[in-house]
mmCIF file of C-alpha atoms in Angstrom:
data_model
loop_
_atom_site.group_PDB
_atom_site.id
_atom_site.type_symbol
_atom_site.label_atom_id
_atom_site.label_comp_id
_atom_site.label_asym_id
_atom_site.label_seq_id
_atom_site.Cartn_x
_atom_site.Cartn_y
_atom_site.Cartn_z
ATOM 1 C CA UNK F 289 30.419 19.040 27.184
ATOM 2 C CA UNK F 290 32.808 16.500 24.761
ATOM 3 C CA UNK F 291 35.871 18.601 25.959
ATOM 4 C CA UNK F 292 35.501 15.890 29.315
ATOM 5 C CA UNK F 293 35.432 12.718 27.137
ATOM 6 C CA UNK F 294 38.641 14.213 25.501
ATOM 7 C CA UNK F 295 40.198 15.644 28.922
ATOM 8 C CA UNK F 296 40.167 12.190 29.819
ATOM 9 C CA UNK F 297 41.758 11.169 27.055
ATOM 10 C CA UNK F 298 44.599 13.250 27.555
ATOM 11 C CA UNK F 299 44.952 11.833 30.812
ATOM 12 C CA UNK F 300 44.739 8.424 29.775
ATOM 13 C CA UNK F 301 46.912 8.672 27.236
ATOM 14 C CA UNK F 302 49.551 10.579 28.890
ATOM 15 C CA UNK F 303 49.561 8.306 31.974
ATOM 16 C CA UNK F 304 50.280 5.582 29.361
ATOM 17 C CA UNK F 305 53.183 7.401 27.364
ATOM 18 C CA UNK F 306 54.500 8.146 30.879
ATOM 19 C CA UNK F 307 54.574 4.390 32.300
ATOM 20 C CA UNK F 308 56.344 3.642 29.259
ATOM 21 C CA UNK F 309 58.996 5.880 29.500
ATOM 22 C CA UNK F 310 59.210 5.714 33.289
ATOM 23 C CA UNK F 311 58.664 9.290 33.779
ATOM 24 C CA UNK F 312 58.077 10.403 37.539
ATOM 25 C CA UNK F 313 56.632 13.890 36.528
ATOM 26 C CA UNK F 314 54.489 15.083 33.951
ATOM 27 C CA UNK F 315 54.704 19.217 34.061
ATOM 28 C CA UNK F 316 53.496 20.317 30.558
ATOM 29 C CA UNK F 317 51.496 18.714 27.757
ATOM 30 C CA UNK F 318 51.703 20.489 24.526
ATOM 31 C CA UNK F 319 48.357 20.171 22.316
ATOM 32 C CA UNK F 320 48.045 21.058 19.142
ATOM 33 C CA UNK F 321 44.414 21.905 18.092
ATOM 34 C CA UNK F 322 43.121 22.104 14.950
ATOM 35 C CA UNK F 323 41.112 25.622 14.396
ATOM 36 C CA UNK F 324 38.289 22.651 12.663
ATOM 37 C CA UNK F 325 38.516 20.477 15.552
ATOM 38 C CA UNK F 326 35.450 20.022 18.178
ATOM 39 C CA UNK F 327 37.451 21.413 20.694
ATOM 40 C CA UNK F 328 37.635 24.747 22.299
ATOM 41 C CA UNK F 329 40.801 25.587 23.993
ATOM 42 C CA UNK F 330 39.651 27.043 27.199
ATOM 43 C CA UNK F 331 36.997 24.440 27.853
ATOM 44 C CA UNK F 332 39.303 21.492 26.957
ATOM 45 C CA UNK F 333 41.495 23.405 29.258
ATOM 46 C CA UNK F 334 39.049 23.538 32.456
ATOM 47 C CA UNK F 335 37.850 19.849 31.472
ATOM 48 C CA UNK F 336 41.650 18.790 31.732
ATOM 49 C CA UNK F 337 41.962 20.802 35.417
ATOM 50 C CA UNK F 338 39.213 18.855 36.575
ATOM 51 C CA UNK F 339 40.344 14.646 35.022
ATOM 52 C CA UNK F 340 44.217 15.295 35.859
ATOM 53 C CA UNK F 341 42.984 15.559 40.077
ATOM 54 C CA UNK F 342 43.632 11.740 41.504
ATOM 55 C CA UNK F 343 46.405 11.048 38.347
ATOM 56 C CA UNK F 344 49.431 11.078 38.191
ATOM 57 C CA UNK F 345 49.235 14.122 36.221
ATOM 58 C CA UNK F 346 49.226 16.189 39.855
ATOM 59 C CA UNK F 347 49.498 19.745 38.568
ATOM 60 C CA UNK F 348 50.222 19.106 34.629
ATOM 61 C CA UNK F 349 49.484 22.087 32.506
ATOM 62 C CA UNK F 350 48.011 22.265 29.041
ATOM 63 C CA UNK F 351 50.254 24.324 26.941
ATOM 64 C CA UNK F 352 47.903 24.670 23.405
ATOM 65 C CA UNK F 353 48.477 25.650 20.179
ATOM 66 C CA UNK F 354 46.086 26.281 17.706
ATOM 67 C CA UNK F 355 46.761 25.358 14.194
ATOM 68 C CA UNK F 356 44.611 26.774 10.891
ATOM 69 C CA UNK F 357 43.196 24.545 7.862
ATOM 70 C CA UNK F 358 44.124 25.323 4.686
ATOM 71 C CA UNK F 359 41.050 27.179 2.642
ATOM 72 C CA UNK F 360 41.439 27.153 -1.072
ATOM 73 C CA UNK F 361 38.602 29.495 -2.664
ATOM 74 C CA UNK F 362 36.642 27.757 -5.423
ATOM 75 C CA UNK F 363 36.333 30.936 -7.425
ATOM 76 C CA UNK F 364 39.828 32.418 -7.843
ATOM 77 C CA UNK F 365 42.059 29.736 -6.361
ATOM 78 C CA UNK F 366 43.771 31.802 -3.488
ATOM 79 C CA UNK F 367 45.083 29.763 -0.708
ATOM 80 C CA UNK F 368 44.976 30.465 2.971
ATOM 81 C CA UNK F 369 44.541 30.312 6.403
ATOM 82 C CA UNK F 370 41.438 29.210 7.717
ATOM 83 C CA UNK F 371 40.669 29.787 11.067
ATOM 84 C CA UNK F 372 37.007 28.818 10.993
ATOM 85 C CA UNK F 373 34.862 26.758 8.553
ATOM 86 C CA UNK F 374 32.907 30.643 7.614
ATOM 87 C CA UNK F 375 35.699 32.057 6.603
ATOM 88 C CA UNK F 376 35.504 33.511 3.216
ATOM 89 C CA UNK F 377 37.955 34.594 0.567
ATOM 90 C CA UNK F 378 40.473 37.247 1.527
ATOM 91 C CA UNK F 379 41.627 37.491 -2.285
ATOM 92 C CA UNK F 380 38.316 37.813 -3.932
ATOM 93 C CA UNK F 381 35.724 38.014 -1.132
ATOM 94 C CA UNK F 382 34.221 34.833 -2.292
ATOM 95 C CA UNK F 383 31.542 33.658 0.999
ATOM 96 C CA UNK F 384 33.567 29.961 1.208
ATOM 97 C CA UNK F 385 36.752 28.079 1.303
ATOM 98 C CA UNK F 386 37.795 24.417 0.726
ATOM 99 C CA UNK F 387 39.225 23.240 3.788
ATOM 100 C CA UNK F 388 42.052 21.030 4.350
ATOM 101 C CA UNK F 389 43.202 19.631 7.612
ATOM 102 C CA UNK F 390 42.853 21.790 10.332
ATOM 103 C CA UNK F 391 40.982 18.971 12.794
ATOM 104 C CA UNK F 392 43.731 17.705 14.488
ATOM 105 C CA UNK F 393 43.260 17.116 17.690
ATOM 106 C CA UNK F 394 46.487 15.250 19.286
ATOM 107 C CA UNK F 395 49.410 15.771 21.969
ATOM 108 C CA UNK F 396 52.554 16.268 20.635
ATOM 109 C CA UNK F 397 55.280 16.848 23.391
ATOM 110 C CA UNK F 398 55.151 15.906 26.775
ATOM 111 C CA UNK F 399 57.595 17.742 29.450
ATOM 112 C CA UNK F 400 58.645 15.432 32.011
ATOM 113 C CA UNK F 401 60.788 14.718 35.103
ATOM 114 C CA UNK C 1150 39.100 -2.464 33.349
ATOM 115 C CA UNK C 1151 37.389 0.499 31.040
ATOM 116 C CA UNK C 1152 37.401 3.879 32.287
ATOM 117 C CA UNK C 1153 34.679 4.151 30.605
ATOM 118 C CA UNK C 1154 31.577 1.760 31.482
ATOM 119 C CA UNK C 1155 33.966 -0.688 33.598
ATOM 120 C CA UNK C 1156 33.702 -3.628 31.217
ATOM 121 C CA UNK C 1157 36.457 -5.842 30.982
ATOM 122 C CA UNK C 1158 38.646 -4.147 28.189
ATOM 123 C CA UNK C 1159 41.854 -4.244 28.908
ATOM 124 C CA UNK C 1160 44.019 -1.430 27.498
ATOM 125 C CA UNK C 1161 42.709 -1.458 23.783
ATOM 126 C CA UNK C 1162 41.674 -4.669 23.209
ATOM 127 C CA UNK C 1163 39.307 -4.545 21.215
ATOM 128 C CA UNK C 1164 37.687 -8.182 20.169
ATOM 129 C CA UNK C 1165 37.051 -7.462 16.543
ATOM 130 C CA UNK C 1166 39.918 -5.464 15.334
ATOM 131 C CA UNK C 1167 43.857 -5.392 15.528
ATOM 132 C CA UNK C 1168 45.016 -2.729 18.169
ATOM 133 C CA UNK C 1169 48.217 -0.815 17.800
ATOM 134 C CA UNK C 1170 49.514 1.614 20.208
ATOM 135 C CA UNK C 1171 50.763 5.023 20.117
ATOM 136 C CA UNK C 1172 54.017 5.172 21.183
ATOM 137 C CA UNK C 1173 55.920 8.037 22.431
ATOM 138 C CA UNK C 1174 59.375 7.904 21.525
ATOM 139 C CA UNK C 1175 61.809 9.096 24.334
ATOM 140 C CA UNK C 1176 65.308 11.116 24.498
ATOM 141 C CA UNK C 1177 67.457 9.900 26.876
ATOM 142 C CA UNK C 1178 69.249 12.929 28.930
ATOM 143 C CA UNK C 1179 71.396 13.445 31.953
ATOM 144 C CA UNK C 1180 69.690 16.212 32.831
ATOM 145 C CA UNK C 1181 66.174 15.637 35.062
ATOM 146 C CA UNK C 1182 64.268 17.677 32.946
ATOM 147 C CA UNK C 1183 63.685 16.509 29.488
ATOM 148 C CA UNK C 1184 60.698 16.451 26.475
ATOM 149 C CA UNK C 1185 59.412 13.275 25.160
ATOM 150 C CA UNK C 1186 57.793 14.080 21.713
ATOM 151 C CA UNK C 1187 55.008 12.139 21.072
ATOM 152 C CA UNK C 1188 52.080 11.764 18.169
ATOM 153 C CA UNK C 1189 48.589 11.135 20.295
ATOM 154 C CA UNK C 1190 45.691 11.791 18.600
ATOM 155 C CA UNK C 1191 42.976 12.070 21.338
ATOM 156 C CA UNK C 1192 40.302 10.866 18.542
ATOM 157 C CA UNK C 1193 42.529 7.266 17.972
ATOM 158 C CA UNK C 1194 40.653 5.681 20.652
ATOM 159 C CA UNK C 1195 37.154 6.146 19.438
ATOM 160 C CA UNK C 1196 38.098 5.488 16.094
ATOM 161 C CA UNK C 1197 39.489 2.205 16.721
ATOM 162 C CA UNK C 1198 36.306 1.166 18.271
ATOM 163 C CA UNK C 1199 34.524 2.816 15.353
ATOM 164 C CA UNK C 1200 36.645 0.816 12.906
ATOM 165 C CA UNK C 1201 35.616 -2.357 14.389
ATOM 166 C CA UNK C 1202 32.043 -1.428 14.844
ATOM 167 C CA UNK C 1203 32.148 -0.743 10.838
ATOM 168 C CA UNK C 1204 33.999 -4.044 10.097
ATOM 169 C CA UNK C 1205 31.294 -5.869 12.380
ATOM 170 C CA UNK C 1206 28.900 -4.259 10.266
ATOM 171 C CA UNK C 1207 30.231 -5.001 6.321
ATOM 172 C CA UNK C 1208 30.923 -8.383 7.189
ATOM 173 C CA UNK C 1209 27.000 -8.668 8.285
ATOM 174 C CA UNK C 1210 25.912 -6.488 5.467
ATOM 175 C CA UNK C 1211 24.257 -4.502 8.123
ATOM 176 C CA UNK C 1212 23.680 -0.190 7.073
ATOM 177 C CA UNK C 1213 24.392 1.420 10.430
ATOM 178 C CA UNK C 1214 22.983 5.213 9.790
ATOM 179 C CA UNK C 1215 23.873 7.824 12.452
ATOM 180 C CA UNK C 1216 20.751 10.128 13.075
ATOM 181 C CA UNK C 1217 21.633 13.537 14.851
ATOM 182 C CA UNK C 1218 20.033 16.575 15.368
ATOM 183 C CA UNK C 1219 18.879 19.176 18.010
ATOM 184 C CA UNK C 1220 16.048 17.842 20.812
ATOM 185 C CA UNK C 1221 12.999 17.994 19.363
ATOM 186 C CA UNK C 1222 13.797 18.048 15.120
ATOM 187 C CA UNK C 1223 11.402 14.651 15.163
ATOM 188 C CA UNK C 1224 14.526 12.151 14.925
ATOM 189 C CA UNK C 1225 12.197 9.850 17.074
ATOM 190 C CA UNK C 1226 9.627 10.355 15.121
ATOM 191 C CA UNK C 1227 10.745 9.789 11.771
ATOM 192 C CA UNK C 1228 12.298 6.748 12.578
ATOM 193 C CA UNK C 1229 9.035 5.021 14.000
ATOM 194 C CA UNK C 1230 7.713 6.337 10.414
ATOM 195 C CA UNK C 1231 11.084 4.588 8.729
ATOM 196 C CA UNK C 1232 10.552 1.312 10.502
ATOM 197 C CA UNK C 1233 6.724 1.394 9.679
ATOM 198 C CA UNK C 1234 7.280 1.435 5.924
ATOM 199 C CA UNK C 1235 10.499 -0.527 5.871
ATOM 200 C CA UNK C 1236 10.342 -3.752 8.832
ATOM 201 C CA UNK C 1237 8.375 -5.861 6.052
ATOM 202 C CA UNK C 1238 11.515 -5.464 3.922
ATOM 203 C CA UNK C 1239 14.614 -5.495 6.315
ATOM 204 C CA UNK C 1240 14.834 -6.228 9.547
ATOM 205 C CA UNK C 1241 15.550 -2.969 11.828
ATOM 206 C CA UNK C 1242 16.622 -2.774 15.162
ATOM 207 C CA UNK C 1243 17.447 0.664 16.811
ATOM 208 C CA UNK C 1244 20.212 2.081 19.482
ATOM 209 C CA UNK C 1245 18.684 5.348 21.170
ATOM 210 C CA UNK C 1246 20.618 7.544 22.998
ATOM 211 C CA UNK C 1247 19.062 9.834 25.658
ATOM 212 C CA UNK C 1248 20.699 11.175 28.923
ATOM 213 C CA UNK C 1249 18.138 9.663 30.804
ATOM 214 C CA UNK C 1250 14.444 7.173 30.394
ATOM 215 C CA UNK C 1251 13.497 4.618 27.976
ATOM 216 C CA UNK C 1252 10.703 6.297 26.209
ATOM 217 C CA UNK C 1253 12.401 6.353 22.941
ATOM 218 C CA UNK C 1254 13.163 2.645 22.556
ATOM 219 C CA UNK C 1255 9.297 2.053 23.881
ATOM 220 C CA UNK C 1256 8.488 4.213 21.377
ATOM 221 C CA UNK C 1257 10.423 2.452 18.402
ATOM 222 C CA UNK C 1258 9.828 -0.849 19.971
ATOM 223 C CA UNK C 1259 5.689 -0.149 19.214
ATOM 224 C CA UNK C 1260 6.547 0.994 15.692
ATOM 225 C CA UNK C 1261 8.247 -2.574 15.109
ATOM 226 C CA UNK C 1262 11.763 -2.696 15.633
ATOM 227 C CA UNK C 1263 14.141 -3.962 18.717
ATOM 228 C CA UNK C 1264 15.543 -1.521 20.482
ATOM 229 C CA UNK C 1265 18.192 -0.512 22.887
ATOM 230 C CA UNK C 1266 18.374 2.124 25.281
ATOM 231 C CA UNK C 1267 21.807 3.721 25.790
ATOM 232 C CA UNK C 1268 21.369 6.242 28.778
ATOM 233 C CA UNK C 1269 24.487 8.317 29.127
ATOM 234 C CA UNK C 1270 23.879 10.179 32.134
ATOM 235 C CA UNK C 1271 25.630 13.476 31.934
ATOM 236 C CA UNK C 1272 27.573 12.592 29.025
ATOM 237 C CA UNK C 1273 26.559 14.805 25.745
ATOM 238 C CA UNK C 1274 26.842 11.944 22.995
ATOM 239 C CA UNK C 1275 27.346 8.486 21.781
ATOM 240 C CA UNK C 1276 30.732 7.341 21.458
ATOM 241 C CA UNK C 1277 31.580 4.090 19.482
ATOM 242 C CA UNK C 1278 32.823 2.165 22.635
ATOM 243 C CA UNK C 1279 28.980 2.154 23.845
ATOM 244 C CA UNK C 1280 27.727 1.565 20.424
ATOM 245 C CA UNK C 1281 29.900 -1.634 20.301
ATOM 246 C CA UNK C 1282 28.107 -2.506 23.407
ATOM 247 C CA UNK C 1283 25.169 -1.889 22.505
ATOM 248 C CA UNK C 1284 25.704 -3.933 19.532
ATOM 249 C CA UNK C 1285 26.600 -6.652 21.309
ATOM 250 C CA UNK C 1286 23.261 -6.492 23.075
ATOM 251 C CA UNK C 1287 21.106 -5.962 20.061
ATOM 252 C CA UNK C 1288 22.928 -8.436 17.808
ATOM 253 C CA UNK C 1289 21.596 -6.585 14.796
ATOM 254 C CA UNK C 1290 20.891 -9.784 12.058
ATOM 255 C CA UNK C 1291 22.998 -10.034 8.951
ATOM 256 C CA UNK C 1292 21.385 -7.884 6.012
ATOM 257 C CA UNK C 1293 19.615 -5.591 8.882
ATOM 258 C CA UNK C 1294 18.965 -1.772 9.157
ATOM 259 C CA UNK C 1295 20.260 -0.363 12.229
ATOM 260 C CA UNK C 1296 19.442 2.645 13.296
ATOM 261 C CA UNK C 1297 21.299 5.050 15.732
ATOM 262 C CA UNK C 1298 19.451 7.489 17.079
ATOM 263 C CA UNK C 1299 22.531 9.845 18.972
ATOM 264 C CA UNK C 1300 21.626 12.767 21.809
ATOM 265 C CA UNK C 1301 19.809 15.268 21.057
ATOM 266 C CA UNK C 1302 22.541 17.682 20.478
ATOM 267 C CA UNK C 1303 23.914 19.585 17.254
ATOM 268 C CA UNK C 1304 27.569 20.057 18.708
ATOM 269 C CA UNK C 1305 29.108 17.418 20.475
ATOM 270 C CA UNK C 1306 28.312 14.130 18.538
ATOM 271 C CA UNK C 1307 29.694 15.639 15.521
ATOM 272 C CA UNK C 1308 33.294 14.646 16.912
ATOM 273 C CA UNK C 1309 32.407 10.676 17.714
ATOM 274 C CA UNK C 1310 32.645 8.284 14.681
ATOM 275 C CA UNK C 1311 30.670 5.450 15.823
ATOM 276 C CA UNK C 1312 31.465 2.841 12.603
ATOM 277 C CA UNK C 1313 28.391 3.921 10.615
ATOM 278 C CA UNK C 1314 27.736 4.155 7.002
ATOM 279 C CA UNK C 1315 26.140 7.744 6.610
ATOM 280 C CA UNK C 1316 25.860 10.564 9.249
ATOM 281 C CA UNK C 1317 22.070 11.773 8.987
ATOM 282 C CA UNK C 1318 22.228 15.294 9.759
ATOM 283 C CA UNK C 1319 18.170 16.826 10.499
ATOM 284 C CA UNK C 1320 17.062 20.132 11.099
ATOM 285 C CA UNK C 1321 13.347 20.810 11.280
ATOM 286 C CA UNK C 1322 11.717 23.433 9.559
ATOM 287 C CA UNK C 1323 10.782 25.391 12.889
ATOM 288 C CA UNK C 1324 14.963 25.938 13.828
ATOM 289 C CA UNK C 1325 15.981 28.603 11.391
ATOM 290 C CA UNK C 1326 17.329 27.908 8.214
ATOM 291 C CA UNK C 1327 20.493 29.288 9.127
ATOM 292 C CA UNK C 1328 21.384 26.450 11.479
ATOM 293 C CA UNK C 1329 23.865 25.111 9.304
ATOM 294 C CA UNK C 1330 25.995 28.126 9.874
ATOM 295 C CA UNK C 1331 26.107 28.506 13.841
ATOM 296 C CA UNK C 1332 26.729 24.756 13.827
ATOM 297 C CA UNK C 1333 29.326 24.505 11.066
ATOM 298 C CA UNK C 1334 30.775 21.244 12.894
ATOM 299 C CA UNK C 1335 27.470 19.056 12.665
ATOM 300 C CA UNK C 1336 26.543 19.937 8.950
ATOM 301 C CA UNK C 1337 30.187 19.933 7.584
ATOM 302 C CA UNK C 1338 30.442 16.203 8.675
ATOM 303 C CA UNK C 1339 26.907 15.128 7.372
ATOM 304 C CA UNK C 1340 26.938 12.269 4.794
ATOM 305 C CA UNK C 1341 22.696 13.155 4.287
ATOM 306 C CA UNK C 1342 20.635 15.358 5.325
ATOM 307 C CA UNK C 1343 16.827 15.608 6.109
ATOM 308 C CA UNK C 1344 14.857 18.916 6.243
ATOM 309 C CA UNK C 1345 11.671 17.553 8.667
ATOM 310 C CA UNK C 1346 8.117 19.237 9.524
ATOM 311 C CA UNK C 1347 7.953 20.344 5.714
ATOM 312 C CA UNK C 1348 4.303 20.704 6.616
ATOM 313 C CA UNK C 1349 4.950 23.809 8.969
ATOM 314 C CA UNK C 1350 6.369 25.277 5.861
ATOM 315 C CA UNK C 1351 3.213 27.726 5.188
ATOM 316 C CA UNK C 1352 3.384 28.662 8.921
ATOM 317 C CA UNK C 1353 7.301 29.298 9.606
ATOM 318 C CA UNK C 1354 9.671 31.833 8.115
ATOM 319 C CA UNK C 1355 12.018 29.035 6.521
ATOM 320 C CA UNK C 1356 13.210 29.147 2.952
ATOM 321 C CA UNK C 1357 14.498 25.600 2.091
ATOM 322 C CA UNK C 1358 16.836 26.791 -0.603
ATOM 323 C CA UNK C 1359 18.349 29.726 1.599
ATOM 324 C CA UNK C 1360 18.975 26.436 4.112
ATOM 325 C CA UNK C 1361 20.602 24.794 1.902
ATOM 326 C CA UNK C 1362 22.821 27.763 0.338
ATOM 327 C CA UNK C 1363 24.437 27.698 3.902
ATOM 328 C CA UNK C 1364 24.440 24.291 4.099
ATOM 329 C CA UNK C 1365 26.516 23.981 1.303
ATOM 330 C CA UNK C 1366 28.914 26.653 2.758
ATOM 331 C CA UNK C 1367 30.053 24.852 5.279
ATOM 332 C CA UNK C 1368 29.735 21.382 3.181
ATOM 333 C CA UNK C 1369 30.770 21.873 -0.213
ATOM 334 C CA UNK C 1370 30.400 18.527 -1.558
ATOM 335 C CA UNK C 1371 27.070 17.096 -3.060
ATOM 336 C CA UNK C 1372 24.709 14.921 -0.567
ATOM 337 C CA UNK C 1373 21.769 13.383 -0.283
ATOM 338 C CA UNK C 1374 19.153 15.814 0.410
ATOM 339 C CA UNK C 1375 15.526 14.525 1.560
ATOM 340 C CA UNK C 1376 12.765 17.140 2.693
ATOM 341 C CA UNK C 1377 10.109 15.070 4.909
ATOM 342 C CA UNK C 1378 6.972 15.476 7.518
ATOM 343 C CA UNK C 1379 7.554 12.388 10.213
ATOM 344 C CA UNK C 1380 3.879 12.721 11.216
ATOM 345 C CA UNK C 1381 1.983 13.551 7.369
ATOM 346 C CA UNK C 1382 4.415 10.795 5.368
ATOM 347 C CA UNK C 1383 5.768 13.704 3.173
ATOM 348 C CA UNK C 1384 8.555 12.944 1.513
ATOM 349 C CA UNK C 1385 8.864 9.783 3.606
ATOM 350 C CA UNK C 1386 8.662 7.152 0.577
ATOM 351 C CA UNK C 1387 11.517 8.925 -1.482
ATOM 352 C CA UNK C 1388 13.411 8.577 1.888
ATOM 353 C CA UNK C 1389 12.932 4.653 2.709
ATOM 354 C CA UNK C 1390 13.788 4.232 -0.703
ATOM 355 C CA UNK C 1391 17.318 5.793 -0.579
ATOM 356 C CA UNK C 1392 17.465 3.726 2.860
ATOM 357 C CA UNK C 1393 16.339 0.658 0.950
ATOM 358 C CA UNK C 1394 18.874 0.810 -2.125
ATOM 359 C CA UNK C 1395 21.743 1.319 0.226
ATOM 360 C CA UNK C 1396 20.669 -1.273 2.464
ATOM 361 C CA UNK C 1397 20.535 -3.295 -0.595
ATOM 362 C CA UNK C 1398 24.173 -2.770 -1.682
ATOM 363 C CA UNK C 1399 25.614 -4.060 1.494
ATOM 364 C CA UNK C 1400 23.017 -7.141 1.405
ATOM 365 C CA UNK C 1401 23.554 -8.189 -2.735
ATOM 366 C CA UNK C 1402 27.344 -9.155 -2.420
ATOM 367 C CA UNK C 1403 26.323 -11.191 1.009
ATOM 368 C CA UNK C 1404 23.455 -12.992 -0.512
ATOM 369 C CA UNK C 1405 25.514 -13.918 -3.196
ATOM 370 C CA UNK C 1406 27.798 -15.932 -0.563
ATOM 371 C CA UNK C 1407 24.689 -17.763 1.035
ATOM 372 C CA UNK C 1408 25.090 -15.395 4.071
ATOM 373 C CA UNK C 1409 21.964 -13.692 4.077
#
C-alpha cells in the first residue's frame, strides 16, 4: 500500500518543519488531497496512525481536505468539477473531461504548541 | 542516515542534483497555540531523486523506460525478447523489481543484459531513491538502454517518478479490455503503451479498439501504441524499433561530442 511510503513522508516532513520552528507539539496536520492524487484519504489516514507511533508526532491528527481537478469537456467546452478521472460531462453528457490539477498531494498547515 | 534503505544520505543530499528545502514559514504568537502554514508536497522528495536520476541519464545519453503492469502481463518476458533483438545494437542493462527472489534478473541476465535485482520486501513499488541506487550499482554505459522493470502492480507505481524517459504502461490481452478504466491512475500517466499476448486474441473476449476507446478516456492525448506477443515475436520488431530511434536521439547529440 503507497499510502505508507507517503505516511512517512508526512512524518518526515513534519518532524522537519517542526525542528525548524521549535515547535514542542504537533496536534493537527491539514492535507490537502487532490481528488487525482494516488492517495485515498482513509488509508493515508490509517498509514499515518501507524508512522506517527515513536515520533514526535505522539497523537497528531490528519485533518484532510479533498480538492477537485478542473474537467473541461472537449465537445461543448463546459467547465467543472472533477472528482474522478471518469467523470463525464454534466452539460452535455459527453463520456470525458480534460483534467487540470487535481493531484496535489501536500500539507498545508500545521497546528502546533 | 536514510529512513529509507539506511545509506548515508543526509537530509536531501542528493550527489547529483541541487537540493532545496521546503520551508514552513512561522507566525510568531503569544498565545501557546498557534498554525504554521506551510507548502509540503509529500511527492518533492521522490521527485528530487527522480530529477537527478533523469539528469544522470541525459548527460549519459542513456533511455531509462519504466515498464509497469499487473503480475503476470509478460513484462519479463517481453523484455528478454527486447534485449534479444536489440543487445547487438545498444548495450542494455535492466533494474527488476520484485518483492522478493532473483528470478527475474536470472532471467534477463540469460537473454543478454546485466541486471539488478531490487527486492522491496513489503513495499508495493519502485521509488527513485532505490533506482538511484540501483544505478549506482549497474553503472548503465553512456548511449545504453536501461530498462526498469517496476512491481507487478497497476496502482501504486503510478505515483513514483523514477527519472525515466517514457512510462510503458502493458496490459495483456487475457485482463479485460476495460482495465484502463478501473485503473484510471496507471493508464492516465502512461507515456506508451503495449497491448501483449496478441496471439490469445482468437481465444479471449478482448476487442483491442474497445481497449483503447477507454484508454483514451482516461488519457486523452495521443501515444505510442504497440500491440505485441513476447513469446511468438508479434509485433516485437515495430516495437525495438520505436525503442531504437529514441535510444538514438539521446545517443546522436552525445556522439557528436566524442562521448559515446
Amino acid at each position: 500500500m503507497h499510502e505508507m511510503a507517503l505516511a512517512r513522508e508526512i512524518v518526515r516532513l513534519t518532524e522537519q518543519a517542526a525542528a525548524e520552528q521549535h515547535v514542542r507539539r504537533v496536534t493537527r496536520i491539514h492535507l490537502q488531497l487532490g481528488a487525482l492524487s494516488c492517495a485515498q484519504p482513509d488509508a493515508l489516514d490509517f498509514a499515518f496512525t501507524a508512522c506517527r507511533q515513536g515520533s514526535m508526532l505522539g497523537e497528531a491528527e490528519l485533518a484532510i481536505a479533498r480538492k477537485p481537478a478542473l474537467g473541461r469537456c472537449p465537445d461543448c467546452g463546459d467547465v467543472s468539477e472533477m472528482w474522478s478521472r471518469l467523470d463525464g460531462c454534466a452539460h452535455c453528457h459527453g463520456k470525458m473531461l480534460l483534467a487540470e490539477g487535481g493531484e496535489e498531494l501536500r500539507i498545508v498547515e500545521l497546528e502546533v504548541q | 542516515m536514510c529512513g529509507t534503505c539506511g545509506c548515508g544520505q543526509d537530509h536531501e543530499q542528493i550527489d547529483r542534483h541541487g537540493h532545496d528545502h521546503d520551508h514552513a514559514h512561522g507566525h510568531a504568537h503569544e498565545t501557546e497555540e498557534r498554525r504554521i502554514a506551510v507548502e509540503l508536497d509529500l511527492l518533492a522528495n521522490n521527485r528530487r531523486h527522480a530529477e537527478a536520476n533523469r539528469a544522470w541519464f541525459r548527460e549519459r545519453g542513456i533511455l531509462a523506460l519504466n515498464f509497469m503492469a499487473s503480475p503476470g502481463a509478460g513484462k519479463t518476458e517481453l523484455l528478454a525478447a527486447t534485449i534479444r533483438m536489440l543487445s547487438g545494437r545498444f548495450p542494455v542493462c535492466v533494474i527488476e523489481g520484485d518483492q522478493q527472489t532473483g528470478l527475474d534478473a536470472a532471467r534477463i541476465r540469460e537473454a543478454g543484459a546485466r541486471a539488478h535485482q531490487i527486492n522491496t520486501g513489503k513495499l508495493c513499488h519502485l521509488d527513485a531513491h532505490m533506482v538511484g541506487h540501483a544505478v549506482e550499482a549497474l553503472q548503465p554505459e553512456p548511449g545504453s538502454l536501461l530498462l526498469i522493470e517496476n512491481v507487478g502492480n497497476l496502482v501504486c507505481p503510478a505515483a513514483f517518478d523514477l527519472g525515466e524517459q517514457h512510462r510503458v504502461v502493458m496490459l495483456s490481452v487475457t485482463e479485460g479490455e476495460d482495465k484502463p478504466l478501473k485503473y484510471p491512475d496507471m493508464f492516465a500517466t502512461a507515456s506508451s503503451l503495449v497491448v501483449n499476448k496478441c496471439d490469445l486474441l482468437p481465444y479471449v473476449n478482448f476487442d483491442v479498439a474497445h481497449c483503447l476507446d477507454h484508454v483514451h478516456r482516461v488519457h486523452p492525448e495521443l501515444m505510442p501504441v504497440h500491440r505485441t506477443s513476447a513469446t511468438t515475436g508479434e509485433g516485437l520488431a515495430e516495437w525495438c524499433e520505436w525503442i531504437a530511434a529514441a535510444a538514438e536521439s539521446l545517443r546522436g547529440p552525445l556522439l557528436e561530442e566524442g562521448r559515446a
